[in-house]
Short mmCIF file of C-alpha atoms in Angstrom, two decimals:
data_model
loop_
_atom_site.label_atom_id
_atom_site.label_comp_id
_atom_site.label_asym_id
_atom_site.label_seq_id
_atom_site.Cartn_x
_atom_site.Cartn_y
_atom_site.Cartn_z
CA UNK A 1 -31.43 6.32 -6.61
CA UNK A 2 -28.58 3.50 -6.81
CA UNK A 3 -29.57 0.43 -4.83
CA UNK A 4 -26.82 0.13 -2.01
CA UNK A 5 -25.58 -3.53 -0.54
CA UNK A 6 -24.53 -3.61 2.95
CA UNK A 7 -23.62 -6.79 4.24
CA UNK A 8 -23.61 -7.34 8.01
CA UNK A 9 -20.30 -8.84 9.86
CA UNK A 10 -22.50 -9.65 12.68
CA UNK A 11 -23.61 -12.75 10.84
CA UNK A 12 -19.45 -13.02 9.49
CA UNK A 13 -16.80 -15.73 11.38
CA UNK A 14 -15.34 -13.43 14.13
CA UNK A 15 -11.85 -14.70 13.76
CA UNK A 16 -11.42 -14.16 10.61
CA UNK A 17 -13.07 -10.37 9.84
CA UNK A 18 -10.07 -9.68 7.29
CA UNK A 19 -11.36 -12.74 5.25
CA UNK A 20 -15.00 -12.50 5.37
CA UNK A 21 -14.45 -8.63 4.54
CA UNK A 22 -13.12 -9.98 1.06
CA UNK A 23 -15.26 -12.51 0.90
CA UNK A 24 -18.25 -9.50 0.06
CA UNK A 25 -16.73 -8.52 -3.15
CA UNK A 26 -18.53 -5.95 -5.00
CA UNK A 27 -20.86 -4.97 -1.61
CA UNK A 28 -21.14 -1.05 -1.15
CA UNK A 29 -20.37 -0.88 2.75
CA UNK A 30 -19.47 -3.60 5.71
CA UNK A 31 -21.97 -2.86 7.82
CA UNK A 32 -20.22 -3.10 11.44
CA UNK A 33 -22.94 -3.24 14.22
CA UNK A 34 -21.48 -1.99 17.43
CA UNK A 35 -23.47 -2.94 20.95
CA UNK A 36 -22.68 -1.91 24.28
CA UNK A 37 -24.48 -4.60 26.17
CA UNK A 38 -26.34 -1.56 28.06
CA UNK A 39 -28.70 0.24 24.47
CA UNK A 40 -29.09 -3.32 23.44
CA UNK A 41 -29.13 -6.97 25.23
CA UNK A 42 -25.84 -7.91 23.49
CA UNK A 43 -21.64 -7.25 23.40
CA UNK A 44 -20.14 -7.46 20.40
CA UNK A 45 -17.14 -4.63 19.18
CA UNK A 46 -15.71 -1.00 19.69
CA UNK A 47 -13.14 1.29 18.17
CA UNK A 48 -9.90 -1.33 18.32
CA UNK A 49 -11.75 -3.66 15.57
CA UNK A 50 -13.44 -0.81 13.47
CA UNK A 51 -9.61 0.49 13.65
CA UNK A 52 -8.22 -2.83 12.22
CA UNK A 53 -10.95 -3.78 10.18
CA UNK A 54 -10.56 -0.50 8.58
CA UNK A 55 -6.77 -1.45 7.67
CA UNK A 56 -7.61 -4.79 6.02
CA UNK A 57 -10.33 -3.45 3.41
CA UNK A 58 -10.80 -1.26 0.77
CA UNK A 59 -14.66 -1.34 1.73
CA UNK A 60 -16.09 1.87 3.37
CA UNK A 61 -17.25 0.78 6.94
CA UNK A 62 -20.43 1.40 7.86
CA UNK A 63 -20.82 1.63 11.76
CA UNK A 64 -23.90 1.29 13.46
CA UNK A 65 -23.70 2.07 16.95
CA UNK A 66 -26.19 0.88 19.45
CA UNK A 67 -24.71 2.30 22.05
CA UNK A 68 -25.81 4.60 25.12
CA UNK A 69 -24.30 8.38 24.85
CA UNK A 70 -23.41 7.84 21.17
CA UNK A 71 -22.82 12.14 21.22
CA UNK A 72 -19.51 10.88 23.42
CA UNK A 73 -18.40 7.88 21.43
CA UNK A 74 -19.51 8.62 17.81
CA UNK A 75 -16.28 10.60 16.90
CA UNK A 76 -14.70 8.21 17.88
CA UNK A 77 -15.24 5.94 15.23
CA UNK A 78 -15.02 7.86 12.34
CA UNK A 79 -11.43 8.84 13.88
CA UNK A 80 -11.15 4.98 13.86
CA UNK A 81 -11.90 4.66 9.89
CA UNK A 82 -15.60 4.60 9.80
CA UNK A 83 -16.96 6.56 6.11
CA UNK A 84 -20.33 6.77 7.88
CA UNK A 85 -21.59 6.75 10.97
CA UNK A 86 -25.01 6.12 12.68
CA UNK A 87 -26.20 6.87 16.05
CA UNK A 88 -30.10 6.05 17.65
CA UNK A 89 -32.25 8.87 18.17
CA UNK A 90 -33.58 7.45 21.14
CA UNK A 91 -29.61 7.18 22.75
CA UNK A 92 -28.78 10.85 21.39
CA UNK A 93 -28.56 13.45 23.58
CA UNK A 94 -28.47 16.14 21.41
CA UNK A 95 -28.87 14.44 17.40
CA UNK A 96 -28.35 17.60 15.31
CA UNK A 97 -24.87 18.61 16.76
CA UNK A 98 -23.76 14.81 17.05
CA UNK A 99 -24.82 14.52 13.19
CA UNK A 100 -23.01 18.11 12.52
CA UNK A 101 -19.63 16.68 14.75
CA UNK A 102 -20.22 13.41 12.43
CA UNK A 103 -19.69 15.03 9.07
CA UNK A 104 -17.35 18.28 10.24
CA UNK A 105 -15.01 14.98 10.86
CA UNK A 106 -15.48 13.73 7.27
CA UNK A 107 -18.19 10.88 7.60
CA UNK A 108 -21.55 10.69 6.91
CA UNK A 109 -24.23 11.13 9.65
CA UNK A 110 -27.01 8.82 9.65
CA UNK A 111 -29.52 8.35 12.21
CA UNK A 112 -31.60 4.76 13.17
CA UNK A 113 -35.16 4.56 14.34
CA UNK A 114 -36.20 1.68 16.41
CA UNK A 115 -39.31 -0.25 15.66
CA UNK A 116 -41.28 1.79 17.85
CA UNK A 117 -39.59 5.00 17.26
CA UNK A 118 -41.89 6.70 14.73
CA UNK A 119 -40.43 8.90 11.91
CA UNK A 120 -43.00 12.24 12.37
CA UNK A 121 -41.05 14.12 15.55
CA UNK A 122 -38.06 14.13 13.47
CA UNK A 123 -38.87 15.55 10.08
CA UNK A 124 -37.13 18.79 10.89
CA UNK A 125 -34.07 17.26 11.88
CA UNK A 126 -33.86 15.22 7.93
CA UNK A 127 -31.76 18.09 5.95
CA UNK A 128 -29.01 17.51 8.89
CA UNK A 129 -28.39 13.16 7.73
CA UNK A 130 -27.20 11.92 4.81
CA UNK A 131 -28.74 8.18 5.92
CA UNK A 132 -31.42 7.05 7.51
CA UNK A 133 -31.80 3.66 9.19
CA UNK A 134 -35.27 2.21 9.91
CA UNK A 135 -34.97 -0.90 11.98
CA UNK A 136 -36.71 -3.69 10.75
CA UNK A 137 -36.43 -5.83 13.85
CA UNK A 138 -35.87 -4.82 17.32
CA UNK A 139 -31.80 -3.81 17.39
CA UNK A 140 -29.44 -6.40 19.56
CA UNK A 141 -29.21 -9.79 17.10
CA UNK A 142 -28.90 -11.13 14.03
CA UNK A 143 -30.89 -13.84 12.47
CA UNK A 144 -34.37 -12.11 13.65
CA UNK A 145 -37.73 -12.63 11.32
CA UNK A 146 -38.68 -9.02 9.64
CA UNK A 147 -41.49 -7.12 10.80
CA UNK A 148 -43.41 -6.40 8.00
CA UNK A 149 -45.12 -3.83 10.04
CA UNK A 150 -42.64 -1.58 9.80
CA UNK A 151 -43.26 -1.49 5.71
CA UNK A 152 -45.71 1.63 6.25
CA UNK A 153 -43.19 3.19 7.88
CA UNK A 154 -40.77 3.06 5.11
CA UNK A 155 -43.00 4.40 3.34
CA UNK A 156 -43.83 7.41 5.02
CA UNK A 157 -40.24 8.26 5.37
CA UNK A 158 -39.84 7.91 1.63
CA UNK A 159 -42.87 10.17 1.76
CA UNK A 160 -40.96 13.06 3.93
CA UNK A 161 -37.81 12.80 2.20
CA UNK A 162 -39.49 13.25 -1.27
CA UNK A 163 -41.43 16.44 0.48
CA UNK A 164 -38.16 18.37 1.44
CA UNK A 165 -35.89 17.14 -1.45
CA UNK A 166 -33.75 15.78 -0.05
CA UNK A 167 -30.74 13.40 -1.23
CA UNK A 168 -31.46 11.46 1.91
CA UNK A 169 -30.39 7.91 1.69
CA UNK A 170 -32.83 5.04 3.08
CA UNK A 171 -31.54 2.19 4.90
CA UNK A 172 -33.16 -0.79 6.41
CA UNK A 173 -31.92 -3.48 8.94
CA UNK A 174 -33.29 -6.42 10.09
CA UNK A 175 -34.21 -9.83 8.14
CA UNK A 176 -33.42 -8.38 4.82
CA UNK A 177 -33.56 -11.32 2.67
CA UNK A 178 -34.23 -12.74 -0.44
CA UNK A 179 -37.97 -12.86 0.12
CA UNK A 180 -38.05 -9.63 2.13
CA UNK A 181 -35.61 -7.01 0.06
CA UNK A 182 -38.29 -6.56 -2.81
CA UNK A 183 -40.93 -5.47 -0.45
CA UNK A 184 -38.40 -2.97 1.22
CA UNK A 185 -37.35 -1.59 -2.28
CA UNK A 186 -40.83 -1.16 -3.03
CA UNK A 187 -41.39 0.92 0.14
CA UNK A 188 -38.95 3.05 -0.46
CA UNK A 189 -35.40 1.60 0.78
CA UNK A 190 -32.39 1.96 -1.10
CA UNK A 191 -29.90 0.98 1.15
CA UNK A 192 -30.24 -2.53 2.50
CA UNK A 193 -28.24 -4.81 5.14
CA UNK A 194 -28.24 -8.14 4.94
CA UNK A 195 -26.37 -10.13 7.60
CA UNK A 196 -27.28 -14.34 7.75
CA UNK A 197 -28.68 -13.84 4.24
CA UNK A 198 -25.27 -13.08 2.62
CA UNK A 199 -22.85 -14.69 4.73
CA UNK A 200 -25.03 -17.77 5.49
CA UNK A 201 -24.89 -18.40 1.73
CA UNK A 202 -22.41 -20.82 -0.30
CA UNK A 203 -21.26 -18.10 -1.89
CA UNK A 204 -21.36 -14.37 -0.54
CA UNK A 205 -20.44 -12.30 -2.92
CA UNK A 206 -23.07 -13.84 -5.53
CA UNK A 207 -25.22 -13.81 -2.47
CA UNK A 208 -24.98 -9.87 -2.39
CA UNK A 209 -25.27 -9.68 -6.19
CA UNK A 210 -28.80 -11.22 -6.51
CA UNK A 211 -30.18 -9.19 -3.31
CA UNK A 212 -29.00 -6.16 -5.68
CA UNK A 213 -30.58 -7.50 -8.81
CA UNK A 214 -34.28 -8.25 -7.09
CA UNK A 215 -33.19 -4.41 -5.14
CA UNK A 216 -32.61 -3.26 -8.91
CA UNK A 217 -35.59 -4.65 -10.55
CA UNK A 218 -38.00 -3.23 -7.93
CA UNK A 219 -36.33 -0.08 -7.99
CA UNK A 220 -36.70 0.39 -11.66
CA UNK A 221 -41.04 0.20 -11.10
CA UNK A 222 -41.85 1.45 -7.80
CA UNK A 223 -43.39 4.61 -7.62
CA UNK A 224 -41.38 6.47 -5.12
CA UNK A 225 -38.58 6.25 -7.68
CA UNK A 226 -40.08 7.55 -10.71
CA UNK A 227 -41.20 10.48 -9.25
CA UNK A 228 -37.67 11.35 -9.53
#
């Protein structure tokens, strides 16, 4: 499993998107949260940034959309130049056909769990994503503390995804740091966004090259990942 860097322009300079997507050289995905103000205390973007964003990078956007009726916007941004494309369960109206719609348009589906949300109900649904996103604070801002209570969680999805096979990716969101990626590897993540933690550093492009090496070096011990 290849450890996956996603950093967050939520935590980026607004004005100057085009800029701070460069300045993430050598990060796997811009993660681009999208909020509605209505799923989620906060505004932020839609389809007209993704759109132009997707223009001035080379990087494959990664929308997350915390959004209400995500089955009617979703589309929508992969039309706009999103590679992959996540919706919340607990917005979804119906999550299999959205995911289906997602990837008969050419993106990847991925689905996100809220802290509360637990993984069980939706085993069954698994073989229809190609990325899962457990929150690991409570969706609507950047710069929260992680809840390490959602670690046991990771886990058991690591668990599930190891029982059916599956080439499921694992992505978590919320106060991934440098003290808190290793602990998130070591659950079971391999996909991990970072927000303040890369573009709050000096440098973020060596920023997102040491969460990757302490991502790595877990990686290369923990259990879940030598099983196969």
């Amino acid at each position: 499993m290849a450890v996956q860097i996603n950093p967050s322009i939520l935590s980026a300079d607004f004005a100057r998107l085009a800029e701070e997507a460069k300045a993430v050289q050598g990060a796997d995905w811009l993660h681009v949260d999208v909020m509605d103000n209505h799923f989620v205390p906060n505004l932020t973007l839609g389809v007209p940034v993704v759109e132009s964003l997707a223009r001035a990078t080379d990087t494959p956007l990664d929308c997350h959309l915390m959004i209400e009726d995500p089955d009617r916007w979703a589309p929508q941004y992969v039309e706009a130049g999103a590679s992959s494309v996540t919706f919340h369960v607990e917005a979804a109206a119906a999550p299999v056909r959205l995911a289906r719609e997602i990837r008969a348009k050419g993106a990847r589906a991925s689905m996100a769990l809220k802290p509360a949300t637990p993984i069980e109900p939706f085993e069954d649904l698994l073989p229809e994503l190609d990325m899962l996103l457990i929150m690991t604070v409570e969706p609507g801002f950047g710069g929260q503390a992680f809840l390490d209570i959602m670690l046991p969680k990771i886990r058991r999805t690591r668990e599930l995804i190891g029982k059916h096979g599956l080439q499921l990716w694992l992505q978590v969101d919320g106060g991934v740091s440098a003290s808190t990626i290793e602990r998130c590897a070591d659950a079971g993540a391999d996909v991990f966004v970072a927000g303040s933690a890369v573009y709050g550093a000096e440098d973020p492009a060596e920023a997102v090259r040491a969460l990757r090496a302490q991502a790595e070096a877990v990686t290369a011990k923990a259990s879940w990942a030598c099983d196969h």
